[in-house]
């Protein structure tokens, strides 16, 4: 029996947990997994270790982990591997850690769907706001996604960052919308899996700006990406 675990960072925001639990529920009927659950690296329960202990008690001996992480920064390269190793050792559940959801075609498609659901005019510009990282390579990857989306959408697409070393900051980019206001509008889209305090700050800062609309975190729009990760190297049970 193999379960699917979506691993997320965690937040104090009350909307984070229900949003990603809804993502897990949307995936549940699409994969041949014994269970589909969310585990959290911090701030929200269950932790990865606690969930693996629960699975072991239920007789589930294998689990696939899909990290709900866009970039190969600290949480993907250091935090998650350490927690996965500890959880596997303590519970005996064998863990297969797949690639994170990343910034590939599936995520770009989700962002485009989010834009089309939000924009008053498909020609609107886009400010794509990511969490940000102290790792320049992770921030550069977000800029590349913005450049790719710029070629896919009629308006201009550029990236900004809530925290970390990436530039421009979300605050300065939002403030700049007042200065550079043009005839067409701007849609601010979160490159966030779920609601969070950082995104709320962006929404609050943009409130009342004429021609500016804020989208919603990607949430269930990421279901196709997670299912693709499960199928990349699916266990035998998935083909039954």
CSV table of C-alpha atoms in Angstrom, one decimal, residues 28-114:
chain,number,residue,atom,x,y,z
A,28,UNK,CA,-7.5,11.9,-4.2
A,29,UNK,CA,-9.8,10.5,-6.9
A,30,UNK,CA,-7.2,10.8,-9.6
A,31,UNK,CA,-4.4,8.6,-8.2
A,32,UNK,CA,-4.3,5.0,-7.1
A,33,UNK,CA,-2.9,5.9,-3.7
A,34,UNK,CA,-4.0,4.4,-0.4
A,35,UNK,CA,-4.4,7.9,1.0
A,36,UNK,CA,-3.6,11.5,0.0
A,37,UNK,CA,-2.6,13.8,2.8
A,38,UNK,CA,-0.7,17.0,3.5
A,39,UNK,CA,2.3,17.1,5.9
A,40,UNK,CA,3.9,20.3,7.0
A,41,UNK,CA,7.5,21.3,7.5
A,42,UNK,CA,6.6,23.7,10.3
A,43,UNK,CA,3.8,25.6,12.0
A,44,UNK,CA,0.9,23.2,11.2
A,45,UNK,CA,0.3,19.6,12.1
A,46,UNK,CA,0.8,16.9,11.2
A,47,UNK,CA,4.5,17.0,10.7
A,48,UNK,CA,6.0,14.5,8.2
A,49,UNK,CA,7.2,12.3,11.0
A,50,UNK,CA,3.8,12.3,12.7
A,51,UNK,CA,2.0,11.4,9.5
A,52,UNK,CA,4.4,8.6,8.7
A,53,UNK,CA,3.9,7.2,12.2
A,54,UNK,CA,0.1,7.3,11.5
A,55,UNK,CA,0.6,5.5,8.2
A,56,UNK,CA,2.8,2.8,9.9
A,57,UNK,CA,0.1,2.2,12.5
A,58,UNK,CA,-2.4,1.7,9.6
A,59,UNK,CA,-0.1,-0.7,7.8
A,60,UNK,CA,0.9,1.7,5.0
A,61,UNK,CA,4.6,0.9,4.4
A,62,UNK,CA,5.4,3.1,1.4
A,63,UNK,CA,4.7,6.8,0.6
A,64,UNK,CA,5.5,9.1,-2.3
A,65,UNK,CA,6.3,12.7,-1.3
A,66,UNK,CA,5.5,15.5,-3.7
A,67,UNK,CA,7.0,18.8,-2.3
A,68,UNK,CA,4.7,21.7,-2.8
A,69,UNK,CA,7.7,23.9,-3.5
A,70,UNK,CA,8.5,25.9,-6.6
A,71,UNK,CA,12.3,26.2,-6.3
A,72,UNK,CA,15.3,24.3,-5.3
A,73,UNK,CA,16.0,26.5,-2.3
A,74,UNK,CA,16.6,25.7,1.4
A,75,UNK,CA,13.3,23.9,2.2
A,76,UNK,CA,13.7,21.6,-0.8
A,77,UNK,CA,17.4,20.9,-0.5
A,78,UNK,CA,18.1,20.8,3.2
A,79,UNK,CA,14.9,20.9,5.4
A,80,UNK,CA,12.8,18.3,3.6
A,81,UNK,CA,15.6,15.8,3.1
A,82,UNK,CA,16.5,15.9,6.8
A,83,UNK,CA,12.8,15.5,7.9
A,84,UNK,CA,12.2,12.7,5.4
A,85,UNK,CA,15.2,10.8,6.6
A,86,UNK,CA,14.2,11.1,10.2
A,87,UNK,CA,10.6,10.2,9.4
A,88,UNK,CA,11.6,7.1,7.5
A,89,UNK,CA,14.0,6.0,10.2
A,90,UNK,CA,11.5,6.4,13.0
A,91,UNK,CA,8.4,5.0,11.3
A,92,UNK,CA,9.8,2.4,9.0
A,93,UNK,CA,7.7,3.9,6.1
A,94,UNK,CA,9.7,3.9,2.9
A,95,UNK,CA,9.6,7.4,1.4
A,96,UNK,CA,10.1,8.2,-2.3
A,97,UNK,CA,10.7,12.0,-2.5
A,98,UNK,CA,9.8,13.2,-6.0
A,99,UNK,CA,10.8,16.5,-7.6
A,100,UNK,CA,8.9,19.5,-6.3
A,101,UNK,CA,6.1,21.1,-8.3
A,102,UNK,CA,8.8,23.3,-9.8
A,103,UNK,CA,8.3,26.1,-12.3
A,104,UNK,CA,7.7,24.1,-15.4
A,105,UNK,CA,5.0,24.0,-18.0
A,106,UNK,CA,2.4,22.7,-15.5
A,107,UNK,CA,2.9,25.6,-13.1
A,108,UNK,CA,2.9,28.1,-16.0
A,109,UNK,CA,-0.4,26.7,-17.2
A,110,UNK,CA,-1.8,27.1,-13.7
A,111,UNK,CA,-0.6,30.8,-13.6
A,112,UNK,CA,-2.2,31.5,-17.0
A,113,UNK,CA,-5.5,29.9,-15.8
A,114,UNK,CA,-5.3,32.1,-12.7
